CSV table of C-alpha atoms in Angstrom, one decimal:
chain,number,residue,atom,x,y,z
A,1,ALA,CA,79.6,98.3,101.0
A,2,GLN,CA,82.4,98.2,98.4
A,3,SER,CA,82.5,99.1,94.7
A,4,VAL,CA,85.2,98.6,92.1
A,5,THR,CA,85.8,100.6,89.0
A,6,GLN,CA,87.9,99.4,86.1
A,7,LEU,CA,88.6,102.4,84.1
A,8,ASP,CA,89.1,100.7,80.7
A,9,SER,CA,86.8,98.2,79.2
A,10,GLN,CA,89.2,97.2,76.5
A,11,VAL,CA,93.0,97.6,76.2
A,12,PRO,CA,94.6,96.7,72.9
A,13,VAL,CA,98.4,96.5,72.9
A,14,PHE,CA,101.2,95.0,70.7
A,15,GLU,CA,103.3,92.1,71.8
A,16,GLU,CA,106.2,93.0,74.1
A,17,ALA,CA,104.7,96.4,74.9
A,18,PRO,CA,104.1,97.4,78.5
A,19,VAL,CA,100.5,97.5,79.8
A,20,GLU,CA,98.6,98.9,82.8
A,21,LEU,CA,95.1,97.9,83.7
A,22,ARG,CA,93.5,100.4,86.1
A,23,CYS,CA,91.4,99.6,89.1
A,24,ASN,CA,90.0,101.9,91.7
A,25,TYR,CA,87.8,100.9,94.6
A,26,SER,CA,85.8,102.5,97.3
A,27,SER,CA,85.0,101.0,100.7
A,28,SER,CA,84.2,102.1,104.2
A,29,VAL,CA,86.1,99.3,105.8
A,30,SER,CA,89.5,97.6,105.3
A,31,VAL,CA,89.7,95.6,102.1
A,32,TYR,CA,91.6,92.8,100.5
A,33,LEU,CA,92.2,93.2,96.8
A,34,PHE,CA,92.5,90.7,93.9
A,35,TRP,CA,93.1,90.4,90.2
A,36,TYR,CA,91.4,87.5,88.5
A,37,VAL,CA,92.0,86.5,84.9
A,38,GLN,CA,89.5,84.7,82.6
A,39,TYR,CA,90.6,83.1,79.4
A,40,PRO,CA,87.9,82.5,76.7
A,41,ASN,CA,85.4,79.9,77.7
A,42,GLN,CA,87.1,79.3,81.1
A,43,GLY,CA,86.5,80.1,84.7
A,44,LEU,CA,88.3,82.7,86.7
A,45,GLN,CA,91.9,82.2,87.9
A,46,LEU,CA,93.5,84.2,90.7
A,47,LEU,CA,96.3,86.2,89.3
A,48,LEU,CA,97.5,88.0,92.4
A,49,LYS,CA,96.2,89.3,95.7
A,50,TYR,CA,97.0,92.0,98.3
A,51,LEU,CA,96.2,90.9,101.8
A,52,SER,CA,98.7,92.8,103.9
A,53,GLY,CA,102.4,93.7,104.1
A,54,SER,CA,104.2,94.9,101.0
A,55,THR,CA,102.0,97.0,98.8
A,56,LEU,CA,103.7,95.6,95.6
A,57,VAL,CA,102.5,92.1,94.8
A,58,GLU,CA,103.7,89.9,91.9
A,59,SER,CA,102.4,87.0,90.0
A,60,ILE,CA,104.5,84.1,88.6
A,61,ASN,CA,103.9,85.2,85.0
A,62,GLY,CA,105.3,88.7,85.3
A,63,PHE,CA,102.3,90.7,86.3
A,64,GLU,CA,102.5,93.0,89.3
A,65,ALA,CA,100.0,95.3,91.1
A,66,GLU,CA,100.5,98.0,93.7
A,67,PHE,CA,98.1,98.8,96.4
A,68,ASN,CA,97.8,102.6,96.9
A,69,LYS,CA,95.7,103.3,99.9
A,70,SER,CA,95.6,107.1,99.5
A,71,GLN,CA,94.5,106.8,95.9
A,72,THR,CA,92.3,103.7,96.6
A,73,SER,CA,93.8,102.0,93.6
A,74,PHE,CA,95.2,98.6,92.7
A,75,HIS,CA,96.5,98.9,89.1
A,76,LEU,CA,97.8,95.9,87.3
A,77,ARG,CA,101.0,96.2,85.2
A,78,LYS,CA,103.2,94.0,83.1
A,79,PRO,CA,106.4,95.4,81.4
A,80,SER,CA,106.2,93.2,78.4
A,81,VAL,CA,103.1,91.3,77.3
A,82,HIS,CA,102.7,88.1,75.3
A,83,ILE,CA,100.0,86.9,72.9
A,84,SER,CA,99.0,84.4,75.6
A,85,ASP,CA,98.1,87.3,78.0
A,86,THR,CA,95.0,88.0,75.9
A,87,ALA,CA,92.1,87.5,78.3
A,88,GLU,CA,89.6,89.4,80.4
A,89,TYR,CA,90.9,90.7,83.7
A,90,PHE,CA,88.7,91.4,86.8
A,91,CYS,CA,89.7,93.5,89.7
A,92,ALA,CA,87.9,92.5,92.9
A,93,VAL,CA,87.6,93.6,96.5
A,94,SER,CA,86.5,92.0,99.7
A,95,GLY,CA,85.8,93.7,102.9
A,96,ARG,CA,85.0,92.8,106.5
A,97,HIS,CA,81.3,93.3,107.0
A,98,ALA,CA,79.9,95.1,110.0
A,99,GLY,CA,77.8,92.1,110.8
A,100,GLY,CA,80.9,90.0,111.4
A,101,THR,CA,80.5,87.8,108.3
A,102,SER,CA,83.7,85.9,108.3
A,103,TYR,CA,83.7,84.6,104.7
A,104,GLY,CA,84.6,86.8,101.9
A,105,LYS,CA,82.1,88.3,99.5
A,106,LEU,CA,83.9,89.5,96.4
A,107,THR,CA,82.8,92.6,94.6
A,108,PHE,CA,84.0,92.6,91.0
A,109,GLY,CA,84.8,95.4,88.6
A,110,GLN,CA,83.3,95.3,85.2
A,111,GLY,CA,86.3,93.7,83.6
A,112,THR,CA,89.0,94.8,81.2
A,113,ILE,CA,89.6,92.9,78.0
A,114,LEU,CA,93.3,92.8,77.2
A,115,THR,CA,94.0,92.0,73.6
A,116,VAL,CA,97.6,91.5,72.6
A,117,HIS,CA,98.4,91.9,68.9
A,118,PRO,CA,101.4,90.4,67.1
B,1,ASP,CA,94.3,72.6,86.5
B,2,THR,CA,91.4,73.7,88.7
B,3,GLU,CA,90.7,72.0,91.9
B,4,VAL,CA,87.0,72.9,91.7
B,5,THR,CA,85.3,70.6,89.2
B,6,GLN,CA,82.0,71.4,87.6
B,7,THR,CA,79.8,69.2,85.5
B,8,PRO,CA,78.5,69.3,82.9
B,9,LYS,CA,80.6,71.8,81.0
B,10,HIS,CA,77.8,72.5,78.6
B,11,LEU,CA,74.0,72.1,79.0
B,12,VAL,CA,71.1,72.8,76.7
B,13,MET,CA,67.7,72.6,78.1
B,14,GLY,CA,64.1,73.6,77.3
B,15,MET,CA,62.0,75.8,79.5
B,16,THR,CA,60.0,72.8,80.9
B,17,ASN,CA,63.1,70.7,81.7
B,18,LYS,CA,64.6,69.9,85.1
B,19,LYS,CA,68.3,69.6,85.2
B,20,SER,CA,71.1,70.0,87.7
B,21,LEU,CA,74.6,71.5,87.7
B,22,LYS,CA,77.2,69.9,90.0
B,23,CYS,CA,80.3,71.1,91.7
B,24,GLU,CA,82.9,69.3,93.7
B,25,GLN,CA,86.0,70.4,95.6
B,26,HIS,CA,88.5,68.4,97.6
B,27,MET,CA,90.5,71.2,99.2
B,28,GLY,CA,88.7,71.0,102.5
B,29,HIS,CA,87.0,74.3,102.0
B,30,ARG,CA,83.9,75.0,104.0
B,31,ALA,CA,82.3,77.7,102.0
B,32,MET,CA,81.0,77.2,98.5
B,33,TYR,CA,79.4,79.6,96.0
B,34,TRP,CA,77.3,79.8,92.9
B,35,TYR,CA,77.9,82.7,90.5
B,36,LYS,CA,76.1,83.6,87.3
B,37,GLN,CA,78.1,85.3,84.5
B,38,LYS,CA,76.6,86.8,81.4
B,39,ALA,CA,78.7,87.6,78.4
B,40,LYS,CA,81.1,90.5,78.8
B,41,LYS,CA,79.9,91.0,82.4
B,42,PRO,CA,81.5,90.2,85.8
B,43,PRO,CA,80.2,87.3,87.8
B,44,GLU,CA,77.2,87.9,89.9
B,45,LEU,CA,76.8,86.2,93.2
B,46,MET,CA,73.8,83.9,93.6
B,47,PHE,CA,74.2,81.7,96.7
B,48,VAL,CA,76.7,81.1,99.4
B,49,TYR,CA,76.9,78.0,101.6
B,50,SER,CA,79.0,78.1,104.7
B,51,TYR,CA,79.5,74.8,106.6
B,52,GLU,CA,76.8,73.2,104.4
B,53,LYS,CA,74.2,75.8,105.4
B,54,LEU,CA,72.8,78.4,103.0
B,55,SER,CA,74.0,81.7,104.3
B,56,ILE,CA,73.4,84.1,101.4
B,57,ASN,CA,70.7,84.1,98.7
B,58,GLU,CA,71.0,87.1,96.5
B,59,SER,CA,67.3,87.3,95.8
B,60,VAL,CA,67.6,84.5,93.2
B,61,PRO,CA,64.3,83.3,91.6
B,62,SER,CA,63.0,80.1,93.0
B,63,ARG,CA,63.5,78.3,89.6
B,64,PHE,CA,67.1,78.0,90.8
B,65,SER,CA,67.4,75.7,93.8
B,66,PRO,CA,70.8,75.2,95.5
B,67,GLU,CA,71.7,72.1,97.5
B,68,CYS,CA,74.8,71.3,99.5
B,69,PRO,CA,74.8,67.6,100.4
B,70,ASN,CA,78.2,67.7,102.1
B,71,SER,CA,81.1,70.0,102.4
B,72,SER,CA,82.6,68.9,99.1
B,73,LEU,CA,79.6,69.0,96.9
B,74,LEU,CA,77.3,71.8,95.7
B,75,ASN,CA,74.4,71.4,93.3
B,76,LEU,CA,72.2,73.8,91.5
B,77,HIS,CA,68.8,72.4,90.5
B,78,LEU,CA,67.2,74.1,87.5
B,79,HIS,CA,63.5,74.0,86.7
B,80,ALA,CA,61.3,76.1,84.4
B,81,LEU,CA,64.1,78.4,83.3
B,82,GLN,CA,63.8,81.2,80.9
B,83,PRO,CA,66.0,82.0,77.9
B,84,GLU,CA,67.4,85.0,79.8
B,85,ASP,CA,68.9,82.5,82.3
B,86,SER,CA,71.3,81.4,79.6
B,87,ALA,CA,74.8,82.1,81.0
B,88,LEU,CA,78.0,80.7,82.4
B,89,TYR,CA,77.4,79.3,85.9
B,90,LEU,CA,80.5,79.3,88.0
B,91,CYS,CA,81.1,77.4,91.2
B,92,ALA,CA,83.7,78.6,93.7
B,93,SER,CA,85.0,77.6,97.1
B,94,SER,CA,86.9,79.3,99.9
B,95,GLN,CA,88.5,78.1,103.0
B,96,GLY,CA,85.6,79.0,105.2
B,97,VAL,CA,85.2,80.6,108.5
B,98,SER,CA,88.0,79.0,110.4
B,99,GLY,CA,90.9,80.0,108.2
B,100,ARG,CA,92.4,83.4,107.4
B,101,ALA,CA,91.5,83.0,103.7
B,102,ALA,CA,87.9,83.0,104.8
B,103,ASN,CA,88.3,86.6,105.8
B,104,THR,CA,89.9,87.7,102.6
B,105,GLY,CA,87.4,86.7,100.0
B,106,GLU,CA,89.9,84.6,98.0
B,107,LEU,CA,87.9,82.3,95.9
B,108,PHE,CA,88.8,79.2,93.9
B,109,PHE,CA,86.7,78.9,90.8
B,110,GLY,CA,85.7,76.0,88.6
B,111,GLU,CA,85.7,76.1,84.8
B,112,GLY,CA,82.0,76.8,84.7
B,113,SER,CA,78.9,75.2,83.2
B,114,ARG,CA,77.7,77.0,80.1
B,115,LEU,CA,73.9,76.8,80.1
B,116,THR,CA,71.7,77.5,77.1
B,117,VAL,CA,67.9,77.7,77.7
B,118,LEU,CA,65.8,77.3,74.5
């Protein structure tokens, strides 16, 4: 089984400031890690993912996240935020099940609401 | 633009009504999911279909009845719902068992159907 902890339920920042949204996970098996973003009254969109390879992954809109296996973390960062980044961000993990289930079953964190102020 | 389409976007129904939510994807994915999301909470998995067969039912009450007529379509039939069932219902798809994405849990979400039960 997996679990995900997002350490901050709300993060207010000013425009152009840097931001870090924290995510820790626990799992007894190998995992894949994701950040999803949800804008008000919309579905979830994949922001970025770690599957394998380089532990630093980037999105097209300036976010990055680093997989740290020893600390079981996958924190999301952006050096300079925009008003349009205001949204809820979910960290999620998927693991291979012992029963051999080959499709992913995502476990979500509780979400972090990022509010960017002018 | 999402490649998973959900209809209707909004639905208001009484506790004695019968209604359906519909979801369609044309990405060739072979796994489809229903999630329920309450306000300020992460999505909760309800059902998973893999190759048009129900493979996971997360102990969902029988007043919710899923149906997968073919690999592109997923329905959720609603009957005798309660006010506490009011939520955003999200459909998602993933590549399925034959592709690597199936083992990663990467899901593609629709915009959701916002259900209000009076």
